[in-house]
C-alpha positions as MATLAB code, in Angstrom:
seq = 'MNPSNVLASRAGDAAVRPPKKMRSPTARAWLLLPAMLFLFVLVVASLLVLRMSVGVKGEEWTAFSLESYVRLLEPYYMKSLLLTMRLALVSSVIAVALAIPVGLAMARLKSPLMRQLFLAAVLLPLLVNLLLQSYGWLVILGPAGLLNKMLLSLGLIERPVMLLYNQAGVLLGLVQTAFPLAVLPIASSVRGVSRSYEEAAATLGASRLQVLRQVVLPMSMPGIMTGATLVFAYNASSFVVPMLLGGRRVPMLAVVVHDQIAPLLNWPSASAGGVVLILSTLAVMGLSEYFTGRSRRALEVS';
ca = [
      97.864  145.363  151.895;
     100.498  146.937  149.748;
     100.390  145.506  146.192;
     104.161  145.196  146.119;
     104.026  143.008  149.243;
     101.380  140.784  147.613;
     103.528  140.309  144.530;
     106.562  139.572  146.663;
     104.676  136.962  148.710;
     103.390  135.263  145.541;
     106.874  135.241  144.079;
     108.172  133.692  147.277;
     105.486  131.001  147.182;
     106.368  130.247  143.582;
     110.023  129.942  144.513;
     109.264  127.626  147.415;
     106.721  125.529  145.494;
     108.507  122.410  144.191;
     108.567  121.900  140.436;
     106.272  119.389  138.823;
     107.667  115.921  138.705;
     108.795  114.645  135.342;
     107.350  111.421  134.044;
     109.254  108.473  135.356;
     111.077  106.129  132.955;
     108.444  103.494  133.714;
     105.632  105.825  132.589;
     107.489  106.665  129.395;
     108.053  102.968  128.744;
     104.320  102.273  129.095;
     103.592  105.038  126.594;
     105.984  103.439  124.093;
     104.638   99.933  124.648;
     101.969   99.964  121.856;
     104.493  101.159  119.284;
     107.050   98.594  120.422;
     104.469   95.797  120.192;
     103.566   96.870  116.675;
     107.229   96.934  115.636;
     107.732   93.530  117.269;
     104.902   92.054  115.184;
     106.399   93.539  112.015;
     109.852   92.154  112.803;
     108.479   88.679  113.560;
     106.427   88.680  110.349;
     109.477   89.760  108.333;
     111.584   86.984  109.854;
     108.894   84.425  109.058;
     108.764   85.577  105.443;
     112.560   85.437  105.260;
     112.589   81.890  106.652;
     109.873   80.802  104.243;
     111.798   82.230  101.285;
     114.627   79.728  101.802;
     112.274   76.771  102.069;
     110.837   74.366   99.537;
     107.232   74.127   98.413;
     105.465   71.783  100.805;
     108.372   71.930  103.275;
     108.537   75.638  104.020;
     109.629   75.299  107.656;
     111.918   72.258  107.509;
     113.877   72.353  104.250;
     116.547   74.861  103.279;
     117.134   75.861   99.669;
     117.979   78.951   97.634;
     116.017   77.673   94.652;
     113.401   80.423   94.981;
     116.062   83.130   94.738;
     117.710   81.409   91.790;
     114.372   81.370   89.970;
     114.155   85.132   90.389;
     117.143   85.431   88.037;
     115.001   84.132   85.174;
     114.143   86.733   82.494;
     110.444   86.915   83.441;
     111.117   87.815   87.066;
     113.961   90.182   86.213;
     111.723   92.030   83.745;
     109.036   92.211   86.407;
     111.472   93.693   88.938;
     112.840   96.226   86.453;
     109.296   97.160   85.391;
     108.321   97.690   89.021;
     111.314   99.907   89.743;
     110.817  101.885   86.538;
     107.113  102.545   87.046;
     107.679  103.460   90.690;
     110.485  105.858   89.727;
     108.592  107.484   86.857;
     105.447  107.844   88.958;
     107.437  109.483   91.764;
     108.964  112.001   89.338;
     105.566  112.856   87.825;
     103.867  113.050   91.226;
     106.563  115.370   92.604;
     106.405  117.583   89.491;
     102.645  117.932   89.950;
     102.906  118.316   93.720;
     105.384  121.219   93.710;
     102.903  123.909   92.558;
     100.211  122.465   94.838;
     102.614  122.483   97.774;
     103.637  126.074   96.988;
      99.988  127.139   96.916;
      99.262  125.386  100.226;
     102.281  126.941  101.912;
     101.430  130.471  100.748;
      97.752  130.454  101.726;
      97.148  133.023  104.463;
      93.617  132.033  105.439;
      93.535  129.105  107.902;
      90.133  128.065  106.549;
      91.345  127.971  102.960;
      94.436  126.037  104.059;
      92.264  123.429  105.783;
      89.973  123.118  102.753;
      92.994  122.759  100.486;
      94.438  120.100  102.772;
      91.135  118.211  102.838;
      91.007  118.226   99.033;
      94.570  116.896   98.821;
      93.908  114.160  101.392;
      90.645  113.064   99.782;
      92.247  110.223   97.727;
      93.629  108.731  100.940;
      90.148  108.676  102.455;
      88.597  106.753   99.553;
      89.123  103.022   99.281;
      91.820  102.071   96.778;
      89.493   99.594   95.075;
      86.884  102.308   94.513;
      89.505  104.614   93.028;
      90.704  101.888   90.656;
      87.169  101.025   89.581;
      86.616  104.727   88.986;
      89.544  104.738   86.579;
      88.031  101.696   84.844;
      84.854  103.692   84.248;
      86.802  106.700   82.974;
      89.492  105.021   80.858;
      87.582  102.052   79.440;
      86.905  101.705   75.688;
      83.320  102.844   76.368;
      84.374  105.069   79.242;
      83.778  108.748   79.828;
      87.095  109.907   78.356;
      86.718  108.004   75.083;
      83.098  109.130   74.700;
      84.126  112.750   75.193;
      86.973  112.496   72.679;
      84.695  110.791   70.144;
      82.000  113.408   70.563;
      84.548  116.184   70.020;
      85.824  114.467   66.876;
      89.380  114.227   68.183;
      89.554  110.466   67.640;
      87.834  108.077   65.239;
      87.976  104.977   67.411;
      88.299  104.407   71.162;
      91.811  104.681   72.523;
      93.031  101.760   74.621;
      94.038  103.323   77.925;
      93.604  100.238   80.106;
      95.711   97.110   80.503;
      98.909   98.900   79.558;
     101.645  100.794   81.344;
     100.090  104.197   80.644;
      96.910  103.333   82.527;
      98.833  101.828   85.437;
     101.133  104.854   85.608;
      98.143  107.196   85.713;
      96.607  105.240   88.571;
      99.878  105.122   90.498;
     100.376  108.883   90.225;
      96.823  109.675   91.298;
      96.737  107.394   94.321;
     100.148  108.454   95.652;
      99.839  112.175   94.870;
      99.011  113.263   98.472;
     102.170  111.570   99.755;
     104.210  113.970   97.615;
     102.229  117.128   98.414;
     102.408  117.047  102.210;
     106.221  116.958  102.705;
     106.734  119.524   99.958;
     104.189  121.921  101.478;
     105.758  121.500  104.910;
     109.241  122.136  103.522;
     108.158  125.219  101.550;
     106.398  126.608  104.633;
     109.726  126.419  106.458;
     111.417  128.699  103.912;
     111.440  132.233  105.265;
     109.828  134.873  103.064;
     112.798  137.144  103.799;
     114.954  135.091  101.407;
     112.458  135.594   98.607;
     112.179  139.306   99.375;
     115.964  139.658   99.380;
     116.226  137.900   96.019;
     113.471  140.085   94.572;
     115.230  143.186   95.897;
     118.373  142.139   94.025;
     116.392  142.025   90.789;
     115.426  138.358   90.542;
     112.179  137.535   88.783;
     109.537  135.283   90.336;
     110.732  132.355   88.264;
     114.334  132.939   89.343;
     113.279  133.194   92.988;
     111.423  129.906   92.653;
     114.228  128.138   90.815;
     117.220  129.498   92.721;
     115.847  130.093   96.228;
     112.626  128.253   97.069;
     113.207  124.923   95.326;
     116.827  124.431   96.509;
     115.822  125.212  100.098;
     112.831  122.862   99.793;
     114.880  120.012   98.341;
     114.758  117.834  101.511;
     110.959  117.883  101.392;
     110.953  117.187   97.661;
     113.252  114.198   98.105;
     111.139  112.939  100.998;
     107.972  113.163   98.896;
     109.625  111.338   96.002;
     110.834  108.598   98.348;
     107.384  108.110   99.877;
     105.743  107.863   96.453;
     108.397  105.430   95.222;
     108.077  103.134   98.226;
     104.269  103.238   98.075;
     104.064  102.483   94.348;
     106.817   99.857   94.291;
     104.670   97.625   96.492;
     101.378   98.551   94.819;
      99.099   95.629   93.956;
      95.526   96.851   93.459;
      96.287   99.478   90.807;
      98.447   97.288   88.511;
      96.109   94.336   89.017;
      92.946   96.190   87.982;
      94.314   98.732   85.514;
      97.047   96.558   84.030;
      95.776   93.030   84.428;
      98.364   90.420   83.534;
      99.824   92.663   80.828;
     101.677   94.827   83.372;
     103.222   92.221   85.696;
     104.621   94.318   88.510;
     106.372   92.292   91.179;
     103.520   92.527   93.689;
     101.186   90.978   91.091;
     103.714   88.205   90.428;
     103.949   87.509   94.170;
     100.157   87.291   94.344;
     100.090   84.827   91.438;
     102.606   82.617   93.216;
     100.331   82.466   96.272;
      96.767   82.373   94.924;
      96.735   79.749   92.165;
     100.089   78.018   92.755;
     100.404   78.042   96.563;
     104.155   78.441   96.113;
     104.898   80.235   99.368;
     108.730   80.092   99.146;
     108.753   81.698   95.706;
     106.292   84.375   96.779;
     108.308   85.072   99.940;
     111.535   85.362   97.943;
     109.863   87.844   95.608;
     108.658   89.865   98.589;
     112.123   89.880  100.162;
     113.731   91.054   96.909;
     111.095   93.771   96.530;
     111.690   94.997  100.090;
     115.471   95.008   99.680;
     115.276   96.828   96.331;
     112.966   99.458   97.777;
     115.175   99.915  100.844;
     118.243  100.331   98.615;
     116.578  103.117   96.625;
     115.303  104.738   99.819;
     118.817  104.565  101.282;
     120.232  106.382   98.258;
     117.491  108.976   98.516;
     118.211  109.497  102.215;
     121.912  109.897  101.422;
     121.276  112.627   98.849;
     118.680  114.249  101.116;
     121.230  114.395  103.917;
     123.792  115.949  101.600;
     121.259  118.536  100.472;
     120.319  119.343  104.074;
     123.972  119.721  105.089;
     124.628  121.972  102.094;
     121.729  124.195  103.141;
     123.020  124.372  106.704;
     126.485  125.350  105.492;
     125.136  127.995  103.132;
];
């Protein structure tokens, strides 16, 4: 048979063959069902916490009172909220500053194997239990820990430095545990920047530092803002790190909420603290999303 006739017959069969059927709306709904159930559980739990926050101790589901929210205006709780927001903000800035060179290195790796190894090293803190990481910092930063012993042996200090149960130790733990959350969006954003822009800037006489500062970082700003937002939200609700590395001397709001539940069994006060923490975090995330959107629109216009 003539090859041209064979090709024509196959083309005709392909034209006659009906296209594959798309998934029906019912099938798509079944695929979304697990996610919708999970969201439903989260919404119900949030509503229960909100209802409990306007109750009274011992009458959480029957009484109605704003006493728990009024108590949050006391100096102790206000200092705790401000401390939480400050440590979360500072840790996000430090984590992003450390994550930018790591993200640049990940995005510029040409070998797929090296990129996977680099990614595995970055994700390693997320694979280790948070308690184990915190206990590791206790071993390193303690008065008789590895860091103090090394500094004493080198003669840099005369007595052990107190690195635990203060804001410095908590900040170090917050940065380390949330570091991968800053690296991944930054690396993804840098990978989306075309190398042609960098080559064009270099052709016009820009140095590597100028290319980084005036081309790569501005075009990667949405990823940088996303990484900072993730770190902030993660650290604002952190409990294990401030509890173990700060004790009661660094009373972040999550620790205060825990104290209201564990020894006092004051569920309305703890729920009110949780609601305020969620709303404060959402407000900061909303501002970050606003500035990220502006940055993205500016990039699209330019």
